[in-house]
Short mmCIF file of C-alpha atoms and ligand atoms in Angstrom, two decimals:
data_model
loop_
_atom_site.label_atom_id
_atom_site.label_comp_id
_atom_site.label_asym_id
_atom_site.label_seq_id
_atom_site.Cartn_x
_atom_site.Cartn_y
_atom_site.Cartn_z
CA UNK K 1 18.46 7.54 17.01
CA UNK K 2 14.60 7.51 17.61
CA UNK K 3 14.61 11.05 17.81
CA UNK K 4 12.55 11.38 21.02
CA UNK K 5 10.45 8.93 19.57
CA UNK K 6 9.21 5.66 21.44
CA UNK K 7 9.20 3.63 18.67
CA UNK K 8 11.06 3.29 15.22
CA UNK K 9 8.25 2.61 14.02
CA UNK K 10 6.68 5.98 15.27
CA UNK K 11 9.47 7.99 13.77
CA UNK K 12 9.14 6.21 10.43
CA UNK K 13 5.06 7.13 10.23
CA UNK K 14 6.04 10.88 11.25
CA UNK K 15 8.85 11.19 9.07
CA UNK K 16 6.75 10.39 5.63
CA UNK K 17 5.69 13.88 5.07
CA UNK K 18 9.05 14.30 4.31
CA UNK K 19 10.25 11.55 2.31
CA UNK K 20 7.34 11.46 0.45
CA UNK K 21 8.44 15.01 -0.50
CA UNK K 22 12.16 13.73 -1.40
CA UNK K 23 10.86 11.23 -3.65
CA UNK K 24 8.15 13.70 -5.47
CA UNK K 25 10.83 16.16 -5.73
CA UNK K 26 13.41 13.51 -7.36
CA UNK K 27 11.14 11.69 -9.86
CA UNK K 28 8.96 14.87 -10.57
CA UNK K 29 10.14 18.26 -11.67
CA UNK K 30 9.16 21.56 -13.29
CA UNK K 31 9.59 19.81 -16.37
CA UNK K 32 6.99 16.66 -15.16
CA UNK K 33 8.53 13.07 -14.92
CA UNK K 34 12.20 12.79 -14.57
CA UNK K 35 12.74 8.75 -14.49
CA UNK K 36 16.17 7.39 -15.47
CA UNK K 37 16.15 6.94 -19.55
CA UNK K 38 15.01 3.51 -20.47
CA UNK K 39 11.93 3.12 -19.19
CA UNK K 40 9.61 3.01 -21.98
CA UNK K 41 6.18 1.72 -21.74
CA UNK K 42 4.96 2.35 -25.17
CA UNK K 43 3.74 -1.02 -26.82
CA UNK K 44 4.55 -2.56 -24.24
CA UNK K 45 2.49 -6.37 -24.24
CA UNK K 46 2.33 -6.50 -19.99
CA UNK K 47 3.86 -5.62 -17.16
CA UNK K 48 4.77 -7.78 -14.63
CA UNK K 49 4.81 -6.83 -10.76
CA UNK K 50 6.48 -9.01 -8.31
CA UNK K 51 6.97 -8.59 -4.56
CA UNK K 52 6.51 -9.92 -0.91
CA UNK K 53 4.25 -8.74 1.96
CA UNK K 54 4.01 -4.56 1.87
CA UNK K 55 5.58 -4.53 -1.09
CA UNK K 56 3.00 -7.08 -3.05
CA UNK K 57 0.27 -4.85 -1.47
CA UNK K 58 2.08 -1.64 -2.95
CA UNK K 59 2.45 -3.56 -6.28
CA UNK K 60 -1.72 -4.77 -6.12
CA UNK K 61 -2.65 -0.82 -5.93
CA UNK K 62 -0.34 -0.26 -8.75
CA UNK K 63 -2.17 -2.41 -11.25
CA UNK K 64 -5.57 0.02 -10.46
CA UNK K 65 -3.07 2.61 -11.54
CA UNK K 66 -1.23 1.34 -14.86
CA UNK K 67 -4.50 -0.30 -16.35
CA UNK K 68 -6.63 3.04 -15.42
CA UNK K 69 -4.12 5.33 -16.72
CA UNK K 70 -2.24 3.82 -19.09
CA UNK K 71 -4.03 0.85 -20.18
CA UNK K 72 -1.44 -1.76 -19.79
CA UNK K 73 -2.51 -5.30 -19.00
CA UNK K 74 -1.06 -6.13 -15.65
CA UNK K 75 -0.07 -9.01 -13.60
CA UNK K 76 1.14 -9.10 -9.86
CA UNK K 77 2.58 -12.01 -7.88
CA UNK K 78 3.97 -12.66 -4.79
CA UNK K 79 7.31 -14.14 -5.21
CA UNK K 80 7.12 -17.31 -3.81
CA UNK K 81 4.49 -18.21 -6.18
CA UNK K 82 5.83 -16.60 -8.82
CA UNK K 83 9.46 -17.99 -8.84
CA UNK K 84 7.77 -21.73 -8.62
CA UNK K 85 4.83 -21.05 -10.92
CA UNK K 86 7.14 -20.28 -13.68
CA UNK K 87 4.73 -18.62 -16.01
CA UNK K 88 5.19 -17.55 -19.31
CA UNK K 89 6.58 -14.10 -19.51
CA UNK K 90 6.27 -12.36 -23.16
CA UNK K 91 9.26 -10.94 -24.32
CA UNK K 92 7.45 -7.55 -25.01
CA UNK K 93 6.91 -6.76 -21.66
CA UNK K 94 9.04 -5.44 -18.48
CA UNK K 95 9.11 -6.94 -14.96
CA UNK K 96 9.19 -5.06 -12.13
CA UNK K 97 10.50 -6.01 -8.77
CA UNK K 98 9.47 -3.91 -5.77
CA UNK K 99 11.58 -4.31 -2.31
CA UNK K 100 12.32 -2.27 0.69
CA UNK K 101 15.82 -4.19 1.79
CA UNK K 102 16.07 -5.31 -1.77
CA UNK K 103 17.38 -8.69 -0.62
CA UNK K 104 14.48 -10.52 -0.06
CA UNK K 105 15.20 -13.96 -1.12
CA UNK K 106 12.15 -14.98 -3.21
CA UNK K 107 12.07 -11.73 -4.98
CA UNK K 108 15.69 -12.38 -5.91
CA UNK K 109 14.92 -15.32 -7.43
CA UNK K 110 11.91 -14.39 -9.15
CA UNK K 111 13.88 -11.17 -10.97
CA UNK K 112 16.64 -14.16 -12.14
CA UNK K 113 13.92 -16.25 -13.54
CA UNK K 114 12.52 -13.30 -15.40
CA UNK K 115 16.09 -11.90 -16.73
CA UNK K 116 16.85 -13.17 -20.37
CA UNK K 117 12.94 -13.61 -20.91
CA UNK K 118 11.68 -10.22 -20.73
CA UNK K 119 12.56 -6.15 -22.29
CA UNK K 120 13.42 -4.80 -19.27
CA UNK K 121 13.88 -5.56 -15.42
CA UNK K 122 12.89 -2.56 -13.15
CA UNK K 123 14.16 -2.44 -9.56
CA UNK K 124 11.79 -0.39 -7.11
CA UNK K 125 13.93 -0.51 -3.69
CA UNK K 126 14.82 1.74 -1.23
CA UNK K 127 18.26 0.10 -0.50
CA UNK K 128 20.16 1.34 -3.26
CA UNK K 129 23.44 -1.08 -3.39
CA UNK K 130 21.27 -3.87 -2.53
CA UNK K 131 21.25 -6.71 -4.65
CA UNK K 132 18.02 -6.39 -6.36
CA UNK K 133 19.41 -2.51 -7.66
CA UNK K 134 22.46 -4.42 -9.23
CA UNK K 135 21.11 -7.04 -10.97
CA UNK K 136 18.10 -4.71 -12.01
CA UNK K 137 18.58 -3.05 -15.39
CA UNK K 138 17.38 -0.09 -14.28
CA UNK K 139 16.93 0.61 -10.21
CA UNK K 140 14.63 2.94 -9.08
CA UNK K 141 15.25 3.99 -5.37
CA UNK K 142 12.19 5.43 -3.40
CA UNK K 143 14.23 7.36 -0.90
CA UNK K 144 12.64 6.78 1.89
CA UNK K 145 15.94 6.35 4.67
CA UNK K 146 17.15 3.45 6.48
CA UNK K 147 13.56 1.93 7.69
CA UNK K 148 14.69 -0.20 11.23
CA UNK K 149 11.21 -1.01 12.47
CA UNK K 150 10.42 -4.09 10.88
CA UNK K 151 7.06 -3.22 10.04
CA UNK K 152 7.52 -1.30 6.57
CA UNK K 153 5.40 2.05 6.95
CA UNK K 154 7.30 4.80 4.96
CA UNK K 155 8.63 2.34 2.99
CA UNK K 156 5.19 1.70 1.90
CA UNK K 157 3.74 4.91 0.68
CA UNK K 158 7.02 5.83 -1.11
CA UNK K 159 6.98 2.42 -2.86
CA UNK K 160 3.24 3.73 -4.00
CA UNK K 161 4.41 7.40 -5.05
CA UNK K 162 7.37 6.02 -7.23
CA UNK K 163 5.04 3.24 -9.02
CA UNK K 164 2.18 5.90 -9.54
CA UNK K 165 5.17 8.04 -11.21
CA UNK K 166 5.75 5.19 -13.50
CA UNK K 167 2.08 4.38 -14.20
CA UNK K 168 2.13 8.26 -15.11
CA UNK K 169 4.84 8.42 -17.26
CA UNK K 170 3.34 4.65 -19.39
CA UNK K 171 -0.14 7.02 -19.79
CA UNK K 172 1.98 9.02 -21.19
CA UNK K 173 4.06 6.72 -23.16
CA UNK K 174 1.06 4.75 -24.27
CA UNK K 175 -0.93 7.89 -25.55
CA UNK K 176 -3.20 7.83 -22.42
CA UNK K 177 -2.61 10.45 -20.75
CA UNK K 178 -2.20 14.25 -22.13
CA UNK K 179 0.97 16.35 -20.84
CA UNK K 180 -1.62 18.71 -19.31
CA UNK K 181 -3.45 15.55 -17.69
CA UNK K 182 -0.27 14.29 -15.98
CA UNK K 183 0.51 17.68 -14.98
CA UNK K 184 -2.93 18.01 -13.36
CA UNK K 185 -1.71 14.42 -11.33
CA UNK K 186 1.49 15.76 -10.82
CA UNK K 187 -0.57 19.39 -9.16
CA UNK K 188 -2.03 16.91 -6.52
CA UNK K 189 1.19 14.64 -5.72
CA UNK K 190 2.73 17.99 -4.39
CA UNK K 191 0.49 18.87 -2.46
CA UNK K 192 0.12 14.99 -1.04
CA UNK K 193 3.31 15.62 1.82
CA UNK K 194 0.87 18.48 2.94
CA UNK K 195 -2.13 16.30 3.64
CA UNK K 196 0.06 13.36 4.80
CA UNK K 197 0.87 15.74 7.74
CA UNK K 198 -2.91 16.52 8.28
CA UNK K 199 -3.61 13.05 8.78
CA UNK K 200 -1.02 12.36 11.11
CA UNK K 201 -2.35 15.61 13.14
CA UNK K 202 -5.62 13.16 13.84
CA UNK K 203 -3.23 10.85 15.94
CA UNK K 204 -4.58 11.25 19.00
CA UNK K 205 -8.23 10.46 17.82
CA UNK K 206 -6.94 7.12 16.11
CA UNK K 207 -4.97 6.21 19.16
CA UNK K 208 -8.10 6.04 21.36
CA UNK K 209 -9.98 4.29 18.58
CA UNK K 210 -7.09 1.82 19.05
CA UNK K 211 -6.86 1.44 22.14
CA UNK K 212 -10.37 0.09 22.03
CA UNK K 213 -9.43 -2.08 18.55
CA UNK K 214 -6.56 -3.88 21.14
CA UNK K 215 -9.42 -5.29 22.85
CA UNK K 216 -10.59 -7.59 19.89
CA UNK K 217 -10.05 -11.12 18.73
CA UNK K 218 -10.83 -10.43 14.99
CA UNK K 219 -10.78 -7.47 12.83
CA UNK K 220 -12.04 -6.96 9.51
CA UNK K 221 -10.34 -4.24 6.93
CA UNK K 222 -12.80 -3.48 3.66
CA UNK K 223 -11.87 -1.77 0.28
CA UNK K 224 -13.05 -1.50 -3.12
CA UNK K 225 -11.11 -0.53 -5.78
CA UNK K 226 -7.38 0.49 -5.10
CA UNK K 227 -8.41 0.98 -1.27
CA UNK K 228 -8.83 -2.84 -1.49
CA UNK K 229 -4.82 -3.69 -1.23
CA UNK K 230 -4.64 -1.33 1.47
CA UNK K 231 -7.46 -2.79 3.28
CA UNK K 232 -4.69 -6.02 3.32
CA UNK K 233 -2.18 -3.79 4.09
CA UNK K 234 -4.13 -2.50 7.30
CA UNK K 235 -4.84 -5.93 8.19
CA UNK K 236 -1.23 -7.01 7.75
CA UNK K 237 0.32 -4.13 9.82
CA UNK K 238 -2.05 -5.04 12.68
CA UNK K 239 -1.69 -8.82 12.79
CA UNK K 240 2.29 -8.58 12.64
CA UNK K 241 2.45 -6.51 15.60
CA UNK K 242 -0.17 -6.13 17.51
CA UNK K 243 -0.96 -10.21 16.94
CA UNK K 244 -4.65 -9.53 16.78
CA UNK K 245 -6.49 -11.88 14.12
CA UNK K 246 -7.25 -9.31 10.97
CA UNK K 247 -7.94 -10.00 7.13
CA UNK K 248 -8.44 -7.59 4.72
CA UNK K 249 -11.51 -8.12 2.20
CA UNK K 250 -12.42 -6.58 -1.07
CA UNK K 251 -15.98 -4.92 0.31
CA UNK K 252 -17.83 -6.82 -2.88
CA UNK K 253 -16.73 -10.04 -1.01
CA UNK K 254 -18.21 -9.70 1.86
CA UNK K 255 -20.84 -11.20 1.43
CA UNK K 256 -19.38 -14.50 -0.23
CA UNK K 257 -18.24 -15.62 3.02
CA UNK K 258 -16.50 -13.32 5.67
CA UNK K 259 -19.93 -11.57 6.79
CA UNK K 260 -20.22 -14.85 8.65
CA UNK K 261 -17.94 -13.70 10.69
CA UNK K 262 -19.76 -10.13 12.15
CA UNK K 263 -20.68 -9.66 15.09
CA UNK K 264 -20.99 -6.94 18.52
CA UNK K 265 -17.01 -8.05 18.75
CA UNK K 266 -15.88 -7.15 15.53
CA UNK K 267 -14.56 -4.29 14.37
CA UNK K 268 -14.41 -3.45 10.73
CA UNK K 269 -12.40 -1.11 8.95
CA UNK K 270 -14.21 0.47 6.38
CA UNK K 271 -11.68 2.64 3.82
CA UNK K 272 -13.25 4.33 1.95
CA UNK K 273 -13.03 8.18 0.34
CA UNK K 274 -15.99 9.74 -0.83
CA UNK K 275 -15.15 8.60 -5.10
CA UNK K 276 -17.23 7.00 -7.54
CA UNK K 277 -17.18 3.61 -5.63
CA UNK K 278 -18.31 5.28 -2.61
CA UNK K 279 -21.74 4.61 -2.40
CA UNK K 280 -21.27 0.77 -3.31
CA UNK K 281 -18.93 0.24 0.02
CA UNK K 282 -21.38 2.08 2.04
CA UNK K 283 -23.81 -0.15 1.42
CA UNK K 284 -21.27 -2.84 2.17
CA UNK K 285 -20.64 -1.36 5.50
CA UNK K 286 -24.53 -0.89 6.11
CA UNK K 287 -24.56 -4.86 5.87
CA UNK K 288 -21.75 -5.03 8.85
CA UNK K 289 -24.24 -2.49 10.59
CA UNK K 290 -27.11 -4.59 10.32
CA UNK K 291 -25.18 -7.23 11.80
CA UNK K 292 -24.03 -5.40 14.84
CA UNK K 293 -20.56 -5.10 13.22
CA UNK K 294 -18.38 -2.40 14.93
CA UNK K 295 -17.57 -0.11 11.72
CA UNK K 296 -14.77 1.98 11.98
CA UNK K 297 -15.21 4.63 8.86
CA UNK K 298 -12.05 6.33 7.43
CA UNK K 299 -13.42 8.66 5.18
CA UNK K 300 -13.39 12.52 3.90
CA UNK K 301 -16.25 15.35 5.45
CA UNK K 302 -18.25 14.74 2.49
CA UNK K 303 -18.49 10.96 3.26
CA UNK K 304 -19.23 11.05 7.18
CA UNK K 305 -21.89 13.75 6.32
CA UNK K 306 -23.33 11.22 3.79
CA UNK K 307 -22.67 7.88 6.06
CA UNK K 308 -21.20 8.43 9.85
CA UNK K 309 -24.53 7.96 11.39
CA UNK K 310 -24.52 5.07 13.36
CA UNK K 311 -21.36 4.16 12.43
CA UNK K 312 -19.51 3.34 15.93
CA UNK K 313 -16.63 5.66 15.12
CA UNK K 314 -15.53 7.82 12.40
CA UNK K 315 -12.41 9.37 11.39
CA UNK K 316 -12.19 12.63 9.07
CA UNK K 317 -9.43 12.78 6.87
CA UNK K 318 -8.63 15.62 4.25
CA UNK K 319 -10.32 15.56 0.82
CA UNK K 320 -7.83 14.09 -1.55
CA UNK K 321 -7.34 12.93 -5.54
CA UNK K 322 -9.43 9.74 -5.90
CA UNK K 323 -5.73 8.36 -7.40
CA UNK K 324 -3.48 9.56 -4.12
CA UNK K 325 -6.26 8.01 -1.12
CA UNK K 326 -4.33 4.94 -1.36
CA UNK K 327 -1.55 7.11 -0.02
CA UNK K 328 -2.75 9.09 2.74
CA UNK K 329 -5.23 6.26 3.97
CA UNK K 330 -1.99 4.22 4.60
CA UNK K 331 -1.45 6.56 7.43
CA UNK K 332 -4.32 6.23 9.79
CA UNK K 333 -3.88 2.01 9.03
CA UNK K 334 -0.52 2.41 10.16
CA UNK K 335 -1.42 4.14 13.26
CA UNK K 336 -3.85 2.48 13.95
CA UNK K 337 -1.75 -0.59 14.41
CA UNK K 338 0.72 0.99 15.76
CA UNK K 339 -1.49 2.29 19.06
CA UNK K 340 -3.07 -1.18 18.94
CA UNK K 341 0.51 -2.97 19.44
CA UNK K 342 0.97 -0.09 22.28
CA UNK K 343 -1.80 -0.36 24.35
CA UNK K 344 -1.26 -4.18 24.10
CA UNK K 345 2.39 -3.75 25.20
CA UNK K 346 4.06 -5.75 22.18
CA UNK K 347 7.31 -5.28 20.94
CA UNK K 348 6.71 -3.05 18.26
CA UNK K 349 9.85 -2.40 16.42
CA UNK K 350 10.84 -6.27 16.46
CA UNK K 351 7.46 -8.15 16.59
CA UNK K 352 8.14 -11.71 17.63
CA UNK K 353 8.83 -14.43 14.75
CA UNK K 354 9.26 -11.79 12.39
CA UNK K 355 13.14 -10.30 10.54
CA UNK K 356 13.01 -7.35 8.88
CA UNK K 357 14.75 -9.17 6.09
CA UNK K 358 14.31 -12.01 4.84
CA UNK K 359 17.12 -13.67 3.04
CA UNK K 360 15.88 -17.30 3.26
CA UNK K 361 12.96 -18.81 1.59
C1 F6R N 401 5.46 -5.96 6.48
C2 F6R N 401 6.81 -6.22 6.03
C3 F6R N 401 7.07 -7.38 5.13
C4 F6R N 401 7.93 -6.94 3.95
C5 F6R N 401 8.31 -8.14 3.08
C6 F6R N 401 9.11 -7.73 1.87
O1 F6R N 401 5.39 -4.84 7.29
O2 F6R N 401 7.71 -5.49 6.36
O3 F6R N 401 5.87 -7.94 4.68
O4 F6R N 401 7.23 -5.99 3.23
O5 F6R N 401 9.06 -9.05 3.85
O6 F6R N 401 10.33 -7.15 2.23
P1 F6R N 401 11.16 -6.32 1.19
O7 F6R N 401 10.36 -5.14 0.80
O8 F6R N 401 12.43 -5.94 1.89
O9 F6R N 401 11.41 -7.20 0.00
#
């Protein structure tokens, strides 16, 4: 079932060329957006996006997306908050619950408390007769295939291509967006699966970058912008299964507290395409630098010409739309905690303390 893989994990990174495809091809055609009718985000008050883990990260980029391109006011939660918090939820909005199994319990619960108070409930899950697709009104699947390893990878970056589709088609509902504009964004997501498969070609240059990551105590993952949830992503996927100590930072934060923590032992993830927020992380990363920090740069050619020196190792990935990095930078942060969790010898697919569902609070 692994395919000749080692890992289901490993299969699940290699195989999201092709899902990614599958879910462009389903929610995109010649004729732009095909989503299910009844999702209208025209006057819409707020949107509401609520999640766990991977998911909540996929659900934090998505509110760069639906405010930038649509302008709709935006608030994520994780579920277990959410579902206690009980916050006021305007009826002129839509909630949106994103999950992989689509039985997580405090998501669950968080999509009952919202039903009744708000337009519309919007399932995003890749189990389609789970129980967050039924009781959604409308159920979105990202078609990404039974996902065993318990880290979500392809999971991940389909969740991401089916909310970007939505924060598309609410430009365009809202007036934001032209029909040529989208189709401009819609140009790029095709050729996404393309590039996906480029960065997975740089494998064996992340694995040895890796294997000398599995060596650390700490690890630090920096952002701005919508690289910022996927700096928490990368720090996520490395903690559950490699069990090395990582958080991921928003780069302007650094120095409000974390720099504290640099030093000849740390490595830090810098993410960070060459886009209009580029030179403000650099100069973030020159402060880790200056401190001895260990930066690890994941950027395009433009951005190691204009900042690789004296970084302590950089990795090239393709040029991409500022909107789709999220995306393909999801792929070097999963494999780079993938060949951390290998070189340490941890279980990969089943990382202790950890279900790949979780049906309990
Ligand atoms: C991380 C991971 C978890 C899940 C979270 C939500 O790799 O897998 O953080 O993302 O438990 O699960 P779902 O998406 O099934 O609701």
């Amino acid at each position: 079932e692994k395919a000749g893989y080692k890992h289901f994990m490993a299969k699940e990174i290699a195989e999201q060329p092709v899902v990614l495809g599958d879910a462009i091809k389903h929610y995109a055609g010649a004729g732009g957006i095909a989503l299910p009718a009844g999702i209208d985000f025209a006057g819409l008050d707020r949107l509401t996006m609520v999640a766990c883990g991977t998911a909540y990260y996929a659900c934090l980029t998505a509110k760069y997306w639906f405010e930038r391109l649509a302008g709709l006011n935006c608030e994520v939660d994780v579920a277990s908050e959410f579902r206690y918090r009980e916050p006021p939820l305007p009826a002129n909005s839509v909630a949106l619950f994103v999950s992989q199994s689509g039985e997580t319990a405090d998501t669950l619960a968080a999509l009952r408390y919202a039903k009744e108070k708000v337009k519309k409930i919007v399932g995003v899950v890749n189990v389609p007769t789970s129980t967050i697709a039924r009781e959604s009104d409308v159920a979105l699947p990202i078609l990404a295939g039974i996902e065993v390893g318990v880290a979500s990878t392809k999971a991940f970056t389909c969740q991401l291509t089916v909310l970007l589709l939505l924060a598309l088609k609410a430009g365009l509902d809202r007036g934001q967006l032209t029909k040529a504009e989208v189709q401009g964004h819609l140009d790029d997501l095709a050729a996404l699966p393309g590039l996906v498969n480029q960065a997975l070609a740089r494998e064996g240059e992340i694995a040895a970058i890796a294997a000398a990551v599995a060596e650390a105590q700490d690890v630090l993952f920096l952002g701005r912008g919508a690289m910022f949830p996927l700096a928490l992503e990368g720090a996520l996927k490395l903690k559950e299964i490699s069990y090395i100590h990582a958080e991921g930072y928003a780069s302007g934060e650094l120095k409000h507290g974390p720099i504290a923590l640099i030093d000849r032992a740390v490595p830090v993830v810098v993410l960070a395409p060459r886009d209009a927020l580029f030179d403000k992380t650099v100069s973030n990363m020159q402060e880790v630098m200056a401190r001895h920090g260990m930066v690890i740069l994941l950027t395009d050619a433009a951005g190691a010409r204009e900042a690789g020196e004296g970084t302590w190792k950089v990795l090239v990935l393709p040029k991409v739309a500022d909107l789709l990095a999220p995306i393909l930078y999801a792929i070097p942060a999963q494999l780079l905690a993938y060949h951390a969790a290998v070189a340490k010898g941890t279980d990969v697919d089943q990382p202790r303390n950890l279900a790949k569902s979780v049906t309990v609070e």
